[in-house]
PDB file of C-alpha atoms and ligand atoms in Angstrom:
ATOM      1  CA  MET A   1       0.386  20.665   0.681  1.00  0.00           C
ATOM      2  CA  GLU A   2      -3.404  19.024   0.737  1.00  0.00           C
ATOM      3  CA  ASP A   3      -3.474  15.442  -0.247  1.00  0.00           C
ATOM      4  CA  ALA A   4      -5.993  16.580  -3.155  1.00  0.00           C
ATOM      5  CA  ASN A   5      -3.150  18.154  -4.760  1.00  0.00           C
ATOM      6  CA  ILE A   6      -0.841  14.946  -5.083  1.00  0.00           C
ATOM      7  CA  TYR A   7      -3.181  13.923  -8.115  1.00  0.00           C
ATOM      8  CA  VAL A   8      -2.725  17.219  -9.781  1.00  0.00           C
ATOM      9  CA  LEU A   9       1.144  16.943  -8.626  1.00  0.00           C
ATOM     10  CA  ILE A  10       2.226  13.617  -9.876  1.00  0.00           C
ATOM     11  CA  GLY A  11      -0.664  12.727 -12.019  1.00  0.00           C
ATOM     12  CA  GLU A  12      -1.586   8.870 -13.124  1.00  0.00           C
ATOM     13  CA  GLU A  13       1.610   8.436 -14.767  1.00  0.00           C
ATOM     14  CA  GLY A  14       3.021   9.441 -10.998  1.00  0.00           C
ATOM     15  CA  PHE A  15       1.241   6.745  -9.273  1.00  0.00           C
ATOM     16  CA  THR A  16       1.583   3.969 -12.147  1.00  0.00           C
ATOM     17  CA  ARG A  17       5.707   4.632 -11.658  1.00  0.00           C
ATOM     18  CA  LEU A  18       5.783   4.296  -7.890  1.00  0.00           C
ATOM     19  CA  VAL A  19       3.246   1.511  -7.630  1.00  0.00           C
ATOM     20  CA  GLY A  20       5.243  -0.481 -10.456  1.00  0.00           C
ATOM     21  CA  ALA A  21       8.585   0.060  -8.914  1.00  0.00           C
ATOM     22  CA  PHE A  22       7.011  -1.311  -5.925  1.00  0.00           C
ATOM     23  CA  TYR A  23       5.541  -4.225  -7.176  1.00  0.00           C
ATOM     24  CA  SER A  24       8.339  -5.237  -9.136  1.00  0.00           C
ATOM     25  CA  GLN A  25      10.235  -5.881  -6.015  1.00  0.00           C
ATOM     26  CA  VAL A  26       7.853  -8.322  -4.563  1.00  0.00           C
ATOM     27  CA  PRO A  27       7.609 -11.298  -6.427  1.00  0.00           C
ATOM     28  CA  LYS A  28      11.572 -12.322  -5.030  1.00  0.00           C
ATOM     29  CA  ASP A  29      10.989 -11.039  -1.678  1.00  0.00           C
ATOM     30  CA  ASP A  30      11.050 -13.796   0.852  1.00  0.00           C
ATOM     31  CA  ILE A  31       8.338 -11.866   3.545  1.00  0.00           C
ATOM     32  CA  LEU A  32       6.019 -10.290   1.150  1.00  0.00           C
ATOM     33  CA  GLY A  33       6.433 -12.747  -2.048  1.00  0.00           C
ATOM     34  CA  PRO A  34       4.477 -15.468  -0.761  1.00  0.00           C
ATOM     35  CA  MET A  35       1.434 -13.276   0.395  1.00  0.00           C
ATOM     36  CA  TYR A  36       0.671 -12.171  -2.961  1.00  0.00           C
ATOM     37  CA  PRO A  37      -0.701 -15.050  -5.088  1.00  0.00           C
ATOM     38  CA  GLU A  38       1.229 -14.774  -8.608  1.00  0.00           C
ATOM     39  CA  HIS A  39      -1.849 -14.902 -10.708  1.00  0.00           C
ATOM     40  CA  GLU A  40      -2.945 -12.215  -8.442  1.00  0.00           C
ATOM     41  CA  ARG A  41       0.230  -9.827  -8.976  1.00  0.00           C
ATOM     42  CA  ARG A  42      -1.265  -7.489 -11.825  1.00  0.00           C
ATOM     43  CA  ALA A  43      -4.685  -6.868 -10.335  1.00  0.00           C
ATOM     44  CA  ALA A  44      -3.186  -6.415  -7.089  1.00  0.00           C
ATOM     45  CA  GLU A  45      -0.925  -3.759  -8.685  1.00  0.00           C
ATOM     46  CA  GLN A  46      -3.916  -2.205 -10.075  1.00  0.00           C
ATOM     47  CA  ARG A  47      -5.842  -2.049  -7.054  1.00  0.00           C
ATOM     48  CA  LEU A  48      -3.144  -0.293  -4.872  1.00  0.00           C
ATOM     49  CA  ARG A  49      -2.538   2.423  -7.627  1.00  0.00           C
ATOM     50  CA  ASP A  50      -6.315   2.908  -7.984  1.00  0.00           C
ATOM     51  CA  PHE A  51      -6.552   3.510  -4.552  1.00  0.00           C
ATOM     52  CA  LEU A  52      -3.440   5.758  -4.063  1.00  0.00           C
ATOM     53  CA  ILE A  53      -5.567   7.769  -7.077  1.00  0.00           C
ATOM     54  CA  TYR A  54      -8.451   8.117  -5.587  1.00  0.00           C
ATOM     55  CA  ARG A  55      -6.971   8.556  -2.185  1.00  0.00           C
ATOM     56  CA  PHE A  56      -4.958  11.825  -3.172  1.00  0.00           C
ATOM     57  CA  GLY A  57      -7.401  13.630  -5.376  1.00  0.00           C
ATOM     58  CA  GLY A  58      -7.804  11.601  -8.722  1.00  0.00           C
ATOM     59  CA  PRO A  59     -11.010  10.177 -10.482  1.00  0.00           C
ATOM     60  CA  GLU A  60     -12.585   7.513  -7.901  1.00  0.00           C
ATOM     61  CA  LYS A  61     -12.338   4.200 -10.283  1.00  0.00           C
ATOM     62  CA  TYR A  62     -11.229   2.336  -7.151  1.00  0.00           C
ATOM     63  CA  ILE A  63     -14.285   3.235  -5.205  1.00  0.00           C
ATOM     64  CA  ALA A  64     -16.579   2.587  -8.257  1.00  0.00           C
ATOM     65  CA  GLU A  65     -15.024  -1.330  -8.711  1.00  0.00           C
ATOM     66  CA  ARG A  66     -14.182  -2.222  -4.961  1.00  0.00           C
ATOM     67  CA  GLY A  67     -16.401   0.385  -2.532  1.00  0.00           C
ATOM     68  CA  HIS A  68     -15.114   1.536   0.581  1.00  0.00           C
ATOM     69  CA  PRO A  69     -11.754   0.674   1.147  1.00  0.00           C
ATOM     70  CA  ARG A  70     -12.001  -1.198   4.639  1.00  0.00           C
ATOM     71  CA  LEU A  71      -8.203  -1.276   4.291  1.00  0.00           C
ATOM     72  CA  ARG A  72      -7.659  -2.754   7.701  1.00  0.00           C
ATOM     73  CA  ALA A  73     -10.342  -5.374   7.625  1.00  0.00           C
ATOM     74  CA  ARG A  74      -9.251  -6.554   3.999  1.00  0.00           C
ATOM     75  CA  HIS A  75      -5.805  -6.929   5.270  1.00  0.00           C
ATOM     76  CA  LEU A  76      -6.789  -9.100   8.108  1.00  0.00           C
ATOM     77  CA  PRO A  77      -6.118 -12.430   6.069  1.00  0.00           C
ATOM     78  CA  PHE A  78      -2.652 -11.723   6.057  1.00  0.00           C
ATOM     79  CA  HIS A  79      -1.533 -11.788   9.487  1.00  0.00           C
ATOM     80  CA  ILE A  80       0.603  -8.748   8.886  1.00  0.00           C
ATOM     81  CA  ASN A  81       3.611  -8.460  12.157  1.00  0.00           C
ATOM     82  CA  ARG A  82       5.952  -5.976  12.761  1.00  0.00           C
ATOM     83  CA  ALA A  83       8.915  -7.437  10.276  1.00  0.00           C
ATOM     84  CA  ALA A  84       6.238  -7.645   7.308  1.00  0.00           C
ATOM     85  CA  ARG A  85       5.339  -3.903   7.971  1.00  0.00           C
ATOM     86  CA  ASP A  86       8.865  -3.037   8.161  1.00  0.00           C
ATOM     87  CA  ARG A  87       9.766  -4.628   4.442  1.00  0.00           C
ATOM     88  CA  TRP A  88       6.709  -3.130   2.754  1.00  0.00           C
ATOM     89  CA  MET A  89       7.923   0.053   3.996  1.00  0.00           C
ATOM     90  CA  GLN A  90      11.478  -1.093   2.386  1.00  0.00           C
ATOM     91  CA  LEU A  91      10.110  -1.763  -0.600  1.00  0.00           C
ATOM     92  CA  MET A  92       8.027   1.330  -0.825  1.00  0.00           C
ATOM     93  CA  ASN A  93      11.190   3.268   0.225  1.00  0.00           C
ATOM     94  CA  ASN A  94      13.064   1.461  -2.574  1.00  0.00           C
ATOM     95  CA  ALA A  95      10.175   2.499  -5.118  1.00  0.00           C
ATOM     96  CA  PHE A  96      10.824   6.010  -4.157  1.00  0.00           C
ATOM     97  CA  ALA A  97      14.301   6.137  -4.801  1.00  0.00           C
ATOM     98  CA  GLU A  98      13.295   4.769  -7.950  1.00  0.00           C
ATOM     99  CA  ALA A  99      10.571   7.083  -8.844  1.00  0.00           C
ATOM    100  CA  ALA A 100      11.843  10.365  -8.206  1.00  0.00           C
ATOM    101  CA  LEU A 101       8.856  11.780  -7.599  1.00  0.00           C
ATOM    102  CA  PRO A 102       9.003  15.724  -6.439  1.00  0.00           C
ATOM    103  CA  PRO A 103      10.231  15.770  -2.704  1.00  0.00           C
ATOM    104  CA  GLU A 104       6.885  17.787  -1.397  1.00  0.00           C
ATOM    105  CA  ALA A 105       4.445  14.816  -2.947  1.00  0.00           C
ATOM    106  CA  GLU A 106       7.484  12.087  -1.783  1.00  0.00           C
ATOM    107  CA  GLN A 107       7.519  13.508   1.961  1.00  0.00           C
ATOM    108  CA  LEU A 108       3.591  13.591   2.366  1.00  0.00           C
ATOM    109  CA  LEU A 109       2.975  10.042   0.408  1.00  0.00           C
ATOM    110  CA  ARG A 110       5.741   8.355   2.674  1.00  0.00           C
ATOM    111  CA  ALA A 111       4.156   9.628   6.138  1.00  0.00           C
ATOM    112  CA  PHE A 112       1.243   8.171   4.953  1.00  0.00           C
ATOM    113  CA  PHE A 113       2.483   4.892   4.124  1.00  0.00           C
ATOM    114  CA  GLU A 114       4.569   4.726   7.444  1.00  0.00           C
ATOM    115  CA  GLN A 115       1.070   5.379   9.339  1.00  0.00           C
ATOM    116  CA  MET A 116      -1.297   3.029   7.520  1.00  0.00           C
ATOM    117  CA  SER A 117       1.384   0.236   7.899  1.00  0.00           C
ATOM    118  CA  THR A 118       1.714   0.584  11.197  1.00  0.00           C
ATOM    119  CA  PHE A 119      -2.000   0.697  11.471  1.00  0.00           C
ATOM    120  CA  MET A 120      -2.320  -2.313   9.597  1.00  0.00           C
ATOM    121  CA  ILE A 121       0.049  -4.446  11.985  1.00  0.00           C
ATOM    122  CA  GLN A 122      -2.215  -7.183  13.830  1.00  0.00           C
ATOM    123  CA  ALA A 123      -1.719  -7.903  17.760  1.00  0.00           C
ATOM    124  CA  ALA A 124      -0.452 -11.279  18.426  1.00  0.00           C
ATOM    125  CA  PRO A 125      -3.245 -13.661  19.741  1.00  0.00           C
ATOM    126  CA  ALA A 126      -3.112 -14.190  23.343  1.00  0.00           C
ATOM    127  CA  PRO A 127      -1.197 -17.390  24.551  1.00  0.00           C
ATOM    128  CA  THR A 128      -4.287 -19.729  25.478  1.00  0.00           C
ATOM    129  CA  GLY A 129      -5.594 -20.079  28.656  1.00  0.00           C
ATOM    130  CA  THR A 130      -4.980 -16.256  29.884  1.00  0.00           C
ATOM    131  CA  ILE A 131      -7.820 -14.130  30.276  1.00  0.00           C
ATOM    132  CA  ALA A 132      -8.322 -11.754  27.929  1.00  0.00           C
ATOM    133  CA  THR A 133      -8.831  -8.293  29.457  1.00  0.00           C
TER     134      THR A 133
HETATM  135  C1  HEM B   1       1.918  -3.577   6.349  1.00  0.00           C
HETATM  136  C2  HEM B   1       2.132  -3.863   5.333  1.00  0.00           C
HETATM  137  C3  HEM B   1       1.456  -4.701   4.409  1.00  0.00           C
HETATM  138  C4  HEM B   1       1.116  -5.853   3.652  1.00  0.00           C
HETATM  139  C5  HEM B   1       1.904  -6.910   3.906  1.00  0.00           C
HETATM  140  C6  HEM B   1       0.528  -5.812   2.667  1.00  0.00           C
HETATM  141  C7  HEM B   1      -0.347  -6.958   2.027  1.00  0.00           C
HETATM  142  C8  HEM B   1      -1.426  -6.645   0.928  1.00  0.00           C
HETATM  143  C9  HEM B   1      -1.981  -7.776   0.233  1.00  0.00           C
HETATM  144  C10 HEM B   1      -1.288  -9.329   0.281  1.00  0.00           C
HETATM  145  C11 HEM B   1      -2.731  -7.546  -0.609  1.00  0.00           C
HETATM  146  C12 HEM B   1      -3.754  -8.367  -1.280  1.00  0.00           C
HETATM  147  C13 HEM B   1      -3.495  -8.281  -2.895  1.00  0.00           C
HETATM  148  C14 HEM B   1      -4.863  -7.854  -3.688  1.00  0.00           C
HETATM  149  O1  HEM B   1      -5.399  -8.643  -4.178  1.00  0.00           O
HETATM  150  O2  HEM B   1      -4.858  -6.953  -3.739  1.00  0.00           O
HETATM  151  C15 HEM B   1      -2.705  -6.526  -0.083  1.00  0.00           C
HETATM  152  C16 HEM B   1      -4.078  -5.532  -0.851  1.00  0.00           C
HETATM  153  C17 HEM B   1      -4.339  -4.207  -0.645  1.00  0.00           C
HETATM  154  N1  HEM B   1      -3.226  -3.165   0.060  1.00  0.00           N
HETATM  155 FE1  HEM B   1      -1.898  -4.149   1.075  1.00  0.00          FE
HETATM  156  N2  HEM B   1      -0.509  -4.352   2.441  1.00  0.00           N
HETATM  157  C18 HEM B   1       0.332  -3.932   3.281  1.00  0.00           C
HETATM  158  C19 HEM B   1       0.065  -2.671   3.550  1.00  0.00           C
HETATM  159  C20 HEM B   1      -0.682  -1.651   2.686  1.00  0.00           C
HETATM  160  C21 HEM B   1      -0.760   0.071   2.782  1.00  0.00           C
HETATM  161  C22 HEM B   1      -0.250   0.694   3.687  1.00  0.00           C
HETATM  162  C23 HEM B   1      -1.522  -0.036   1.765  1.00  0.00           C
HETATM  163  C24 HEM B   1      -2.023   1.875   1.740  1.00  0.00           C
HETATM  164  C25 HEM B   1      -1.494   2.897   2.347  1.00  0.00           C
HETATM  165  C26 HEM B   1      -2.072  -0.876   1.305  1.00  0.00           C
HETATM  166  C27 HEM B   1      -3.238  -0.973   0.420  1.00  0.00           C
HETATM  167  C28 HEM B   1      -3.765  -2.162  -0.405  1.00  0.00           C
HETATM  168  C29 HEM B   1      -5.189  -1.851  -0.980  1.00  0.00           C
HETATM  169  C30 HEM B   1      -5.494  -0.561  -1.576  1.00  0.00           C
HETATM  170  C31 HEM B   1      -5.111  -3.005  -1.285  1.00  0.00           C
HETATM  171  C32 HEM B   1      -6.193  -3.542  -2.409  1.00  0.00           C
HETATM  172  C33 HEM B   1      -7.347  -3.675  -1.333  1.00  0.00           C
HETATM  173  C34 HEM B   1      -8.712  -4.547  -2.194  1.00  0.00           C
HETATM  174  O3  HEM B   1      -9.609  -3.399  -2.987  1.00  0.00           O
HETATM  175  O4  HEM B   1      -9.201  -5.601  -2.029  1.00  0.00           O
HETATM  176  N3  HEM B   1      -1.591  -2.098   2.175  1.00  0.00           N
HETATM  177  N4  HEM B   1      -2.151  -5.747   0.692  1.00  0.00           N
END
């Protein structure tokens, strides 16, 4: 299946369901909860949803509002290590279980998230006193 066909298959409603199921777990999460300020959570939910809709063949509202995604740069303030990345994936996997999307859409989206979340991991800073190579 092509990326752009995901929107045709699951529509805005499918993305809303998946992202809603993800964000409903965030406030209680000990690693991710503190990263998302409470008053920003609804807006953050909308940003992830609009981004996915744009990325997988739907309307480009995300681009109109936020410009080029620059996702790695936008995640730099959050200090994402392996534990945070794994937790993000765990919540997304729970969200997949709850949203029950068609298997071909789930498979493609899951592979995308696996890859992107790993890409967000930031290298630990070199200990002071060492020479960067
Ligand atoms: C690896 C673990 C990740 C963590 C801990 C994380 C955390 C965050 C946080 C704290 C924000 C700010 C909330 C906001 O105000 O929008 C954010 C924004 C965002 N994240 Fe992540 N994220 C992760 C992975 C991902 C992945 C895999 C994707 C998509 C493939 C993604 C897509 C986005 C998008 C689209 C935004 C909004 C960017 C903007 O327009 O400002 N994130 N993320």
